[in-house]
Amino acid sequence: MDKQTINQLQKIVGPDQLTTTTEELLCYSYDGTAREYLPEAVAFPGSTAEVSAIMRLASQVLLPVVVRGAGSGMTGGALPLKGGLVMAMSRMHKIIEIDTDNHVAVVEPGVITGQFQDEVRRLGLYYPPDPASLKFCTLGGNIAECAGGPSAVKYGVTRDYVLGLEAVLPDGRIINTGVRTAKGVVGYDLTRLLTGSEGTLAIITKIILKLLPMPTNRATFLVVSNSIKQATALVSRILSQHTPCTLEYMDRTALKIVESELPFALPPAAESLLIIEVDGNQETVTSQAKNLHIFLKNEPDLLSVRQAQDEAERAALWSARRAISPSAFKLKPHKISEDVVVPRSKIAELVTFTETLAAEQQTTIFTFGHAGDGNIHVNIMLDKNNSEELARGLIAKKKLFTQVLNLGGTLSGEHGIGITKSEYLAMELDENSLELMKGLKNLFDPLNILNPGKIFPPDQTSQKNI
Amino acid sequence: MDKQTINQLQKIVGPDQLTTTTEELLCYSYDGTAREYLPEAVAFPGSTAEVSAIMRLASQVLLPVVVRGAGSGMTGGALPLKGGLVMAMSRMHKIIEIDTDNHVAVVEPGVITGQFQDEVRRLGLYYPPDPASLKFCTLGGNIAECAGGPSAVKYGVTRDYVLGLEAVLPDGRIINTGVRTAKGVVGYDLTRLLTGSEGTLAIITKIILKLLPMPTNRATFLVVSNSIKQATALVSRILSQHTPCTLEYMDRTALKIVESELPFALPPAAESLLIIEVDGNQETVTSQAKNLHIFLKNEPDLLSVRQAQDEAERAALWSARRAISPSAFKLKPHKISEDVVVPRSKIAELVTFTETLAAEQQTTIFTFGHAGDGNIHVNIMLDKNNSEELARGLIAKKKLFTQVLNLGGTLSGEHGIGITKSEYLAMELDENSLELMKGLKNLFDPLNILNPGKIFPPDQTSQKNI
């Protein structure tokens, strides 16, 4: 990046809001994938007008721009693969409006998801999407990736809560998509096209979100089983008769990793834990909990069925659940972490497959995740510096993807493609769809300056690379 | 259309599945707008391969093609504006699969919505979208328009139930979008881009739908008020404390139109009826109904609060509700029927506005619809053959749209733009969004042969018109 461009960027955001020092650049060079790419500069725009001005400049000088929320993404969406400018949205963190009459909120992209949930909860409202990183990830990042979380089994994913967006196109033009009402079908659905587009089509500068009334009550059940197949086979049967707001599972290895943080002792034969929650008002939760308890008690061969006694026990449990991913590094210094989805009736089959795969590739593979919607986090543990281990890990990854697709599943439920899955994209998408998607990228970003190198495998794109 | 093209079409679908006789063409010349455009031929493809072959041919000879489900659309989506070929999807009406373990169905586009709902209900499952035309409209048409219905207040619209699609592009290529799992974020969201695209981007040939467990119980409340403002002001307050699966209202004129079909006598001072339903299992419905009853009984000044006594009473009520739109012609031979949406806290303001507008334009305007999500059906009654009445009706329509947008609303909640709203599109969408949407149309359909002339106002499109 030349001096003139840096000067112009400084003029746009102010001298304090642009950095090029190596120490600071390093802070914006990594994300949840633990890969690193150093940007040439980081800008902290404070308004849509500044974002627009940056993109007009970037278009003129063909500067690659990568937007960054909290950098908690799992597939490299926020990594400046081609160097250039990282646009950090941390200053655009205002909750602009919470409309309690209409259950709508308007926010800037840098708002922390968990803080937003706390704010709306104080007003009796509920924003369901709850990725494990909710204490630090941002709403803008959640929308870029279409984040999910445990609540998705009942409440759906981020996509289901985005009513409208303000966004800046790669050439600096501003668009307003969608509505601030529950319904709206005017023109093509740009709102959902941008949601999950991994920061490659436009820069989200304002978000209109749908809210729900806050469920006042909740009951949490912990089901320990000595068979992962038995546990996962329960999932479809639970969902045919009950409507839990969470249906998570952990396998034995996941349990071991966080055992010391669990608020109760595990029976020695524990092979799997299911976490099942129901929510609603006091009466409906009492009724649902009663029915669920009867159902679970009638299941033969479960090691234990326990109801969380209080909010502290529940909080401890969830804290342990959210710690699985970071705590996995106790096993090995690196992991290949996938968020595949299979039809939930196929979870047991997938889990069996990963066990065989682990034995075959002489590696540790553990699984946990959102059993209710078949979204399984598969973790292949390895030391990347051991090239043979890495090679076996990559073979396991490819075989896993093949099996997932054979089972009628998809390569990603909530993390997106980014760079970690781009070379596998054509395993799932047909050639015509892929070509259309490249056409979409080219329509929005003909100069390929916005988050270049993401989603599409490098050798397959016909776009101009910078 | 020349003889050679007709011969080639006959070769593709078989001689019995193509018609060019005027009597038959007439049956495919109109839709729910009561406008008429005669096609030159109607083809009845029986498979995706046939649809693909037709589009390859259409691309070669620049033949306009309009896809038709049941022709029940309200904005002209199925009208062959430029002549050419109507592709009627009535033969592609198979329910291919209902997966009860995973709550997923795969269907062809010609399946009737209501019949599909009945089929899945037999298996204990529920497909919520319920447009008033559900007894004859098709799932393909519902997806093309992103149809809604009374259940949307709790369950969302068609978009929320479409997991994946098979579709034929205007050049005949076939794409498979989305997933058959609850989650999926691989590549850009072509599924939601096609949903609501009004048959202008691709031809839907297969649909993967999400299903829910069927709620076993339901309670229906009828609330009669002597003030439309009082009734609509109740809406936000009900939704802040309750989660009804339906929250509809009718104004006095709507009530009068269907009064003879209502299963109970109206008090003479009735100005508005609210229909409120809750659903769930027996225990949760009992609890919800009790709370709702207490809430309503504590409301001062309501003329009556009545709970439907049995399924027959409820069915009669809904039959009357669905009859409003067709029965409106008792008042005048034509109507301008809009499905605007406003934030639900603004419904009373909108209703007051329509009363003033009716007086000002010396016309009858009545409103009813989905109060829970602010989606109000506004009907401006007129005789189109009376040019002065028509002119006043169109002035009222424009003024209505201006007010709806001023209130933070949108021009269409579930009917789409088609031809009846295309000239008003730029009132809602900004120039940059409009240009992007035209770019999307051009990306999918560079020859502009698929449903040409829809959505975009004719003088504003830069596309080649055939």
PDB file of C-alpha atoms in Angstrom, chain A residues 159-401:
ATOM      1  CA  ARG A 159     -30.973 -15.597   8.671  1.00  0.00           C
ATOM      2  CA  ASP A 160     -34.373 -15.985  10.299  1.00  0.00           C
ATOM      3  CA  TYR A 161     -33.927 -12.774  12.319  1.00  0.00           C
ATOM      4  CA  VAL A 162     -32.513 -10.367   9.723  1.00  0.00           C
ATOM      5  CA  LEU A 163     -35.297  -8.180   8.339  1.00  0.00           C
ATOM      6  CA  GLY A 164     -33.208  -5.624   6.512  1.00  0.00           C
ATOM      7  CA  LEU A 165     -29.729  -4.243   6.022  1.00  0.00           C
ATOM      8  CA  GLU A 166     -27.863  -1.111   5.101  1.00  0.00           C
ATOM      9  CA  ALA A 167     -24.746  -2.116   3.193  1.00  0.00           C
ATOM     10  CA  VAL A 168     -21.942  -0.521   1.227  1.00  0.00           C
ATOM     11  CA  LEU A 169     -21.125  -2.059  -2.148  1.00  0.00           C
ATOM     12  CA  PRO A 170     -17.491  -2.578  -3.161  1.00  0.00           C
ATOM     13  CA  ASP A 171     -17.653   0.576  -5.296  1.00  0.00           C
ATOM     14  CA  GLY A 172     -18.852   2.657  -2.340  1.00  0.00           C
ATOM     15  CA  ARG A 173     -22.531   2.890  -3.226  1.00  0.00           C
ATOM     16  CA  ILE A 174     -24.953   2.411  -0.341  1.00  0.00           C
ATOM     17  CA  ILE A 175     -27.979   0.120  -0.496  1.00  0.00           C
ATOM     18  CA  ASN A 176     -30.890  -0.403   1.882  1.00  0.00           C
ATOM     19  CA  THR A 177     -32.414  -3.852   1.665  1.00  0.00           C
ATOM     20  CA  GLY A 178     -35.478  -5.475   3.197  1.00  0.00           C
ATOM     21  CA  VAL A 179     -37.967  -4.038   5.622  1.00  0.00           C
ATOM     22  CA  ARG A 180     -38.563  -3.303   9.272  1.00  0.00           C
ATOM     23  CA  THR A 181     -41.788  -5.262   9.346  1.00  0.00           C
ATOM     24  CA  ALA A 182     -42.459  -8.961   9.849  1.00  0.00           C
ATOM     25  CA  LYS A 183     -43.166  -9.500   6.149  1.00  0.00           C
ATOM     26  CA  GLY A 184     -41.877  -8.017   2.910  1.00  0.00           C
ATOM     27  CA  VAL A 185     -41.550  -9.316  -0.658  1.00  0.00           C
ATOM     28  CA  VAL A 186     -40.668  -6.240  -2.707  1.00  0.00           C
ATOM     29  CA  GLY A 187     -38.035  -7.140  -5.315  1.00  0.00           C
ATOM     30  CA  TYR A 188     -35.352  -9.796  -5.052  1.00  0.00           C
ATOM     31  CA  ASP A 189     -34.275 -10.831  -1.569  1.00  0.00           C
ATOM     32  CA  LEU A 190     -30.984  -8.950  -1.234  1.00  0.00           C
ATOM     33  CA  THR A 191     -31.205  -9.229   2.563  1.00  0.00           C
ATOM     34  CA  ARG A 192     -30.874 -13.034   2.552  1.00  0.00           C
ATOM     35  CA  LEU A 193     -28.404 -12.932  -0.320  1.00  0.00           C
ATOM     36  CA  LEU A 194     -26.049 -10.813   1.799  1.00  0.00           C
ATOM     37  CA  THR A 195     -26.694 -12.926   4.908  1.00  0.00           C
ATOM     38  CA  GLY A 196     -24.125 -15.709   4.873  1.00  0.00           C
ATOM     39  CA  SER A 197     -22.166 -14.192   1.976  1.00  0.00           C
ATOM     40  CA  GLU A 198     -19.053 -14.126   4.186  1.00  0.00           C
ATOM     41  CA  GLY A 199     -18.167 -10.490   3.623  1.00  0.00           C
ATOM     42  CA  THR A 200     -17.590 -10.994  -0.091  1.00  0.00           C
ATOM     43  CA  LEU A 201     -20.503  -9.058  -1.611  1.00  0.00           C
ATOM     44  CA  ALA A 202     -21.010  -5.922   0.481  1.00  0.00           C
ATOM     45  CA  ILE A 203     -20.118  -4.366   3.819  1.00  0.00           C
ATOM     46  CA  ILE A 204     -22.936  -4.446   6.343  1.00  0.00           C
ATOM     47  CA  THR A 205     -23.258  -1.078   8.106  1.00  0.00           C
ATOM     48  CA  LYS A 206     -26.693  -1.307   9.712  1.00  0.00           C
ATOM     49  CA  ILE A 207     -28.911  -4.251  10.662  1.00  0.00           C
ATOM     50  CA  ILE A 208     -32.643  -4.477  11.276  1.00  0.00           C
ATOM     51  CA  LEU A 209     -33.391  -7.480  13.475  1.00  0.00           C
ATOM     52  CA  LYS A 210     -36.564  -9.257  14.465  1.00  0.00           C
ATOM     53  CA  LEU A 211     -37.039  -9.972  18.167  1.00  0.00           C
ATOM     54  CA  LEU A 212     -39.318 -12.320  20.077  1.00  0.00           C
ATOM     55  CA  PRO A 213     -40.897 -12.025  23.513  1.00  0.00           C
ATOM     56  CA  MET A 214     -38.461 -13.409  26.108  1.00  0.00           C
ATOM     57  CA  PRO A 215     -39.460 -16.839  27.373  1.00  0.00           C
ATOM     58  CA  THR A 216     -39.663 -16.399  31.121  1.00  0.00           C
ATOM     59  CA  ASN A 217     -38.938 -19.972  32.138  1.00  0.00           C
ATOM     60  CA  ARG A 218     -36.715 -22.831  31.194  1.00  0.00           C
ATOM     61  CA  ALA A 219     -35.962 -26.382  32.286  1.00  0.00           C
ATOM     62  CA  THR A 220     -32.704 -28.188  31.522  1.00  0.00           C
ATOM     63  CA  PHE A 221     -32.245 -31.944  31.380  1.00  0.00           C
ATOM     64  CA  LEU A 222     -28.957 -33.828  31.309  1.00  0.00           C
ATOM     65  CA  VAL A 223     -29.101 -37.333  29.955  1.00  0.00           C
ATOM     66  CA  VAL A 224     -26.057 -39.561  30.356  1.00  0.00           C
ATOM     67  CA  SER A 225     -25.794 -42.667  28.247  1.00  0.00           C
ATOM     68  CA  ASN A 226     -23.227 -45.440  27.932  1.00  0.00           C
ATOM     69  CA  SER A 227     -23.740 -45.538  24.168  1.00  0.00           C
ATOM     70  CA  ILE A 228     -23.330 -42.684  21.745  1.00  0.00           C
ATOM     71  CA  LYS A 229     -25.552 -44.510  19.271  1.00  0.00           C
ATOM     72  CA  GLN A 230     -28.307 -44.861  21.828  1.00  0.00           C
ATOM     73  CA  ALA A 231     -28.033 -41.183  22.701  1.00  0.00           C
ATOM     74  CA  THR A 232     -28.114 -39.879  19.145  1.00  0.00           C
ATOM     75  CA  ALA A 233     -30.885 -42.312  18.166  1.00  0.00           C
ATOM     76  CA  LEU A 234     -33.016 -40.649  20.845  1.00  0.00           C
ATOM     77  CA  VAL A 235     -32.852 -37.316  19.010  1.00  0.00           C
ATOM     78  CA  SER A 236     -35.443 -37.935  16.283  1.00  0.00           C
ATOM     79  CA  ARG A 237     -37.779 -39.568  18.790  1.00  0.00           C
ATOM     80  CA  ILE A 238     -37.564 -36.625  21.183  1.00  0.00           C
ATOM     81  CA  LEU A 239     -38.249 -34.177  18.352  1.00  0.00           C
ATOM     82  CA  SER A 240     -41.254 -36.100  17.103  1.00  0.00           C
ATOM     83  CA  GLN A 241     -43.060 -35.482  20.396  1.00  0.00           C
ATOM     84  CA  HIS A 242     -41.382 -32.494  22.031  1.00  0.00           C
ATOM     85  CA  THR A 243     -40.185 -29.024  21.031  1.00  0.00           C
ATOM     86  CA  PRO A 244     -36.979 -28.418  22.960  1.00  0.00           C
ATOM     87  CA  CYS A 245     -35.175 -25.097  22.520  1.00  0.00           C
ATOM     88  CA  THR A 246     -31.852 -26.949  22.783  1.00  0.00           C
ATOM     89  CA  LEU A 247     -30.815 -30.494  21.989  1.00  0.00           C
ATOM     90  CA  GLU A 248     -27.034 -30.771  22.238  1.00  0.00           C
ATOM     91  CA  TYR A 249     -24.771 -33.746  22.606  1.00  0.00           C
ATOM     92  CA  MET A 250     -21.166 -34.408  23.549  1.00  0.00           C
ATOM     93  CA  ASP A 251     -19.254 -37.589  22.934  1.00  0.00           C
ATOM     94  CA  ARG A 252     -16.922 -39.210  25.465  1.00  0.00           C
ATOM     95  CA  THR A 253     -13.840 -37.241  24.432  1.00  0.00           C
ATOM     96  CA  ALA A 254     -15.682 -33.916  24.532  1.00  0.00           C
ATOM     97  CA  LEU A 255     -16.926 -34.852  28.017  1.00  0.00           C
ATOM     98  CA  LYS A 256     -13.408 -35.730  29.167  1.00  0.00           C
ATOM     99  CA  ILE A 257     -12.028 -32.404  27.923  1.00  0.00           C
ATOM    100  CA  VAL A 258     -14.450 -30.363  30.023  1.00  0.00           C
ATOM    101  CA  GLU A 259     -15.172 -32.894  32.794  1.00  0.00           C
ATOM    102  CA  SER A 260     -13.537 -30.772  35.480  1.00  0.00           C
ATOM    103  CA  GLU A 261     -15.809 -27.871  34.595  1.00  0.00           C
ATOM    104  CA  LEU A 262     -19.039 -29.861  34.691  1.00  0.00           C
ATOM    105  CA  PRO A 263     -21.276 -29.091  37.684  1.00  0.00           C
ATOM    106  CA  PHE A 264     -21.792 -32.796  38.458  1.00  0.00           C
ATOM    107  CA  ALA A 265     -19.810 -36.031  38.483  1.00  0.00           C
ATOM    108  CA  LEU A 266     -20.067 -38.288  35.472  1.00  0.00           C
ATOM    109  CA  PRO A 267     -20.704 -42.003  35.890  1.00  0.00           C
ATOM    110  CA  PRO A 268     -17.540 -43.918  34.841  1.00  0.00           C
ATOM    111  CA  ALA A 269     -19.330 -45.616  31.938  1.00  0.00           C
ATOM    112  CA  ALA A 270     -20.515 -42.294  30.446  1.00  0.00           C
ATOM    113  CA  GLU A 271     -20.104 -42.301  26.682  1.00  0.00           C
ATOM    114  CA  SER A 272     -22.368 -39.422  25.824  1.00  0.00           C
ATOM    115  CA  LEU A 273     -24.255 -36.497  27.320  1.00  0.00           C
ATOM    116  CA  LEU A 274     -27.411 -34.979  25.905  1.00  0.00           C
ATOM    117  CA  ILE A 275     -28.440 -31.502  27.033  1.00  0.00           C
ATOM    118  CA  ILE A 276     -32.132 -30.897  26.456  1.00  0.00           C
ATOM    119  CA  GLU A 277     -33.875 -27.648  27.313  1.00  0.00           C
ATOM    120  CA  VAL A 278     -37.453 -26.508  27.031  1.00  0.00           C
ATOM    121  CA  ASP A 279     -38.582 -22.900  27.407  1.00  0.00           C
ATOM    122  CA  GLY A 280     -41.755 -20.834  27.582  1.00  0.00           C
ATOM    123  CA  ASN A 281     -43.825 -19.376  30.411  1.00  0.00           C
ATOM    124  CA  GLN A 282     -44.095 -21.064  33.773  1.00  0.00           C
ATOM    125  CA  GLU A 283     -47.125 -23.172  32.926  1.00  0.00           C
ATOM    126  CA  THR A 284     -45.922 -24.353  29.532  1.00  0.00           C
ATOM    127  CA  VAL A 285     -42.458 -25.183  30.853  1.00  0.00           C
ATOM    128  CA  THR A 286     -43.927 -27.162  33.733  1.00  0.00           C
ATOM    129  CA  SER A 287     -46.062 -29.106  31.292  1.00  0.00           C
ATOM    130  CA  GLN A 288     -43.255 -29.670  28.770  1.00  0.00           C
ATOM    131  CA  ALA A 289     -40.769 -30.642  31.484  1.00  0.00           C
ATOM    132  CA  LYS A 290     -43.216 -33.126  32.956  1.00  0.00           C
ATOM    133  CA  ASN A 291     -43.815 -34.772  29.582  1.00  0.00           C
ATOM    134  CA  LEU A 292     -40.137 -34.852  28.716  1.00  0.00           C
ATOM    135  CA  HIS A 293     -39.272 -36.321  32.117  1.00  0.00           C
ATOM    136  CA  ILE A 294     -41.811 -39.121  31.668  1.00  0.00           C
ATOM    137  CA  PHE A 295     -40.477 -39.820  28.182  1.00  0.00           C
ATOM    138  CA  LEU A 296     -36.856 -39.977  29.347  1.00  0.00           C
ATOM    139  CA  LYS A 297     -37.640 -42.058  32.423  1.00  0.00           C
ATOM    140  CA  ASN A 298     -39.313 -44.633  30.198  1.00  0.00           C
ATOM    141  CA  GLU A 299     -36.187 -44.985  28.077  1.00  0.00           C
ATOM    142  CA  PRO A 300     -34.378 -48.164  29.083  1.00  0.00           C
ATOM    143  CA  ASP A 301     -30.626 -48.277  29.614  1.00  0.00           C
ATOM    144  CA  LEU A 302     -29.891 -44.576  30.191  1.00  0.00           C
ATOM    145  CA  LEU A 303     -27.232 -44.132  32.876  1.00  0.00           C
ATOM    146  CA  SER A 304     -28.880 -41.053  34.342  1.00  0.00           C
ATOM    147  CA  VAL A 305     -31.542 -38.443  33.717  1.00  0.00           C
ATOM    148  CA  ARG A 306     -31.030 -35.310  35.754  1.00  0.00           C
ATOM    149  CA  GLN A 307     -32.774 -31.946  35.784  1.00  0.00           C
ATOM    150  CA  ALA A 308     -30.543 -28.927  36.447  1.00  0.00           C
ATOM    151  CA  GLN A 309     -31.466 -27.688  39.902  1.00  0.00           C
ATOM    152  CA  ASP A 310     -30.920 -23.992  39.468  1.00  0.00           C
ATOM    153  CA  GLU A 311     -29.587 -21.277  37.206  1.00  0.00           C
ATOM    154  CA  ALA A 312     -26.051 -21.664  38.621  1.00  0.00           C
ATOM    155  CA  GLU A 313     -25.911 -25.321  37.648  1.00  0.00           C
ATOM    156  CA  ARG A 314     -27.255 -24.489  34.210  1.00  0.00           C
ATOM    157  CA  ALA A 315     -24.733 -21.656  33.739  1.00  0.00           C
ATOM    158  CA  ALA A 316     -21.863 -23.950  34.749  1.00  0.00           C
ATOM    159  CA  LEU A 317     -23.054 -26.576  32.312  1.00  0.00           C
ATOM    160  CA  TRP A 318     -23.229 -24.100  29.437  1.00  0.00           C
ATOM    161  CA  SER A 319     -19.894 -22.621  30.314  1.00  0.00           C
ATOM    162  CA  ALA A 320     -18.427 -26.134  30.034  1.00  0.00           C
ATOM    163  CA  ARG A 321     -20.256 -26.721  26.757  1.00  0.00           C
ATOM    164  CA  ARG A 322     -18.869 -23.483  25.261  1.00  0.00           C
ATOM    165  CA  ALA A 323     -15.372 -24.383  26.484  1.00  0.00           C
ATOM    166  CA  ILE A 324     -15.169 -27.563  24.406  1.00  0.00           C
ATOM    167  CA  SER A 325     -13.804 -25.920  21.292  1.00  0.00           C
ATOM    168  CA  PRO A 326     -10.993 -23.891  22.954  1.00  0.00           C
ATOM    169  CA  SER A 327     -10.244 -26.705  25.460  1.00  0.00           C
ATOM    170  CA  ALA A 328      -9.676 -29.224  22.671  1.00  0.00           C
ATOM    171  CA  PHE A 329      -6.091 -27.993  22.417  1.00  0.00           C
ATOM    172  CA  LYS A 330      -5.377 -29.960  25.607  1.00  0.00           C
ATOM    173  CA  LEU A 331      -5.305 -32.980  23.274  1.00  0.00           C
ATOM    174  CA  LYS A 332      -3.144 -31.685  20.435  1.00  0.00           C
ATOM    175  CA  PRO A 333      -1.792 -28.292  19.388  1.00  0.00           C
ATOM    176  CA  HIS A 334      -4.008 -28.058  16.300  1.00  0.00           C
ATOM    177  CA  LYS A 335      -7.329 -29.282  15.021  1.00  0.00           C
ATOM    178  CA  ILE A 336      -9.323 -29.530  11.872  1.00  0.00           C
ATOM    179  CA  SER A 337     -12.707 -28.384  13.070  1.00  0.00           C
ATOM    180  CA  GLU A 338     -15.723 -28.967  10.862  1.00  0.00           C
ATOM    181  CA  ASP A 339     -19.385 -28.118  11.348  1.00  0.00           C
ATOM    182  CA  VAL A 340     -21.000 -30.612   9.015  1.00  0.00           C
ATOM    183  CA  VAL A 341     -24.740 -31.292   9.021  1.00  0.00           C
ATOM    184  CA  VAL A 342     -26.547 -34.561   8.369  1.00  0.00           C
ATOM    185  CA  PRO A 343     -30.248 -35.406   8.595  1.00  0.00           C
ATOM    186  CA  ARG A 344     -30.656 -35.982  12.313  1.00  0.00           C
ATOM    187  CA  SER A 345     -31.701 -39.596  11.784  1.00  0.00           C
ATOM    188  CA  LYS A 346     -28.194 -40.148  10.370  1.00  0.00           C
ATOM    189  CA  ILE A 347     -26.207 -38.773  13.317  1.00  0.00           C
ATOM    190  CA  ALA A 348     -25.524 -42.219  14.779  1.00  0.00           C
ATOM    191  CA  GLU A 349     -24.278 -43.393  11.394  1.00  0.00           C
ATOM    192  CA  LEU A 350     -21.996 -40.368  11.079  1.00  0.00           C
ATOM    193  CA  VAL A 351     -20.605 -40.853  14.574  1.00  0.00           C
ATOM    194  CA  THR A 352     -19.867 -44.520  13.842  1.00  0.00           C
ATOM    195  CA  PHE A 353     -18.140 -43.435  10.669  1.00  0.00           C
ATOM    196  CA  THR A 354     -15.905 -40.939  12.511  1.00  0.00           C
ATOM    197  CA  GLU A 355     -14.901 -43.672  14.967  1.00  0.00           C
ATOM    198  CA  THR A 356     -13.838 -45.952  12.120  1.00  0.00           C
ATOM    199  CA  LEU A 357     -12.115 -43.035  10.430  1.00  0.00           C
ATOM    200  CA  ALA A 358     -10.151 -42.173  13.593  1.00  0.00           C
ATOM    201  CA  ALA A 359      -8.924 -45.748  13.909  1.00  0.00           C
ATOM    202  CA  GLU A 360      -8.064 -45.929  10.219  1.00  0.00           C
ATOM    203  CA  GLN A 361      -6.150 -42.637  10.213  1.00  0.00           C
ATOM    204  CA  GLN A 362      -4.616 -43.191  13.669  1.00  0.00           C
ATOM    205  CA  THR A 363      -5.878 -39.879  14.946  1.00  0.00           C
ATOM    206  CA  THR A 364      -8.203 -38.562  17.640  1.00  0.00           C
ATOM    207  CA  ILE A 365     -11.555 -37.427  16.310  1.00  0.00           C
ATOM    208  CA  PHE A 366     -14.243 -36.237  18.667  1.00  0.00           C
ATOM    209  CA  THR A 367     -17.698 -34.901  18.008  1.00  0.00           C
ATOM    210  CA  PHE A 368     -20.230 -32.740  19.776  1.00  0.00           C
ATOM    211  CA  GLY A 369     -22.822 -30.214  18.745  1.00  0.00           C
ATOM    212  CA  HIS A 370     -26.348 -29.457  17.783  1.00  0.00           C
ATOM    213  CA  ALA A 371     -27.893 -32.910  17.596  1.00  0.00           C
ATOM    214  CA  GLY A 372     -31.380 -31.467  17.212  1.00  0.00           C
ATOM    215  CA  ASP A 373     -30.619 -30.102  13.785  1.00  0.00           C
ATOM    216  CA  GLY A 374     -27.944 -32.635  12.815  1.00  0.00           C
ATOM    217  CA  ASN A 375     -25.206 -29.992  12.929  1.00  0.00           C
ATOM    218  CA  ILE A 376     -22.223 -31.903  14.274  1.00  0.00           C
ATOM    219  CA  HIS A 377     -18.900 -30.350  15.168  1.00  0.00           C
ATOM    220  CA  VAL A 378     -16.275 -32.892  14.121  1.00  0.00           C
ATOM    221  CA  ASN A 379     -12.788 -32.230  15.467  1.00  0.00           C
ATOM    222  CA  ILE A 380      -9.762 -33.958  13.977  1.00  0.00           C
ATOM    223  CA  MET A 381      -6.887 -33.376  16.383  1.00  0.00           C
ATOM    224  CA  LEU A 382      -3.299 -33.088  15.135  1.00  0.00           C
ATOM    225  CA  ASP A 383       0.041 -31.358  15.265  1.00  0.00           C
ATOM    226  CA  LYS A 384       0.388 -29.395  12.038  1.00  0.00           C
ATOM    227  CA  ASN A 385       4.156 -29.438  12.361  1.00  0.00           C
ATOM    228  CA  ASN A 386       4.053 -33.198  12.039  1.00  0.00           C
ATOM    229  CA  SER A 387       3.573 -33.433   8.296  1.00  0.00           C
ATOM    230  CA  GLU A 388       2.514 -37.052   8.376  1.00  0.00           C
ATOM    231  CA  GLU A 389      -0.139 -36.334  11.014  1.00  0.00           C
ATOM    232  CA  LEU A 390      -1.341 -33.363   9.024  1.00  0.00           C
ATOM    233  CA  ALA A 391      -1.606 -35.476   5.873  1.00  0.00           C
ATOM    234  CA  ARG A 392      -3.666 -38.106   7.705  1.00  0.00           C
ATOM    235  CA  GLY A 393      -5.868 -35.345   9.120  1.00  0.00           C
ATOM    236  CA  LEU A 394      -6.540 -33.963   5.673  1.00  0.00           C
ATOM    237  CA  ILE A 395      -7.384 -37.421   4.336  1.00  0.00           C
ATOM    238  CA  ALA A 396      -9.813 -37.817   7.241  1.00  0.00           C
ATOM    239  CA  LYS A 397     -11.382 -34.427   6.441  1.00  0.00           C
ATOM    240  CA  LYS A 398     -11.980 -35.327   2.801  1.00  0.00           C
ATOM    241  CA  LYS A 399     -13.411 -38.744   3.725  1.00  0.00           C
ATOM    242  CA  LEU A 400     -15.646 -37.102   6.307  1.00  0.00           C
ATOM    243  CA  PHE A 401     -17.029 -34.679   3.713  1.00  0.00           C
TER     244      PHE A 401
END
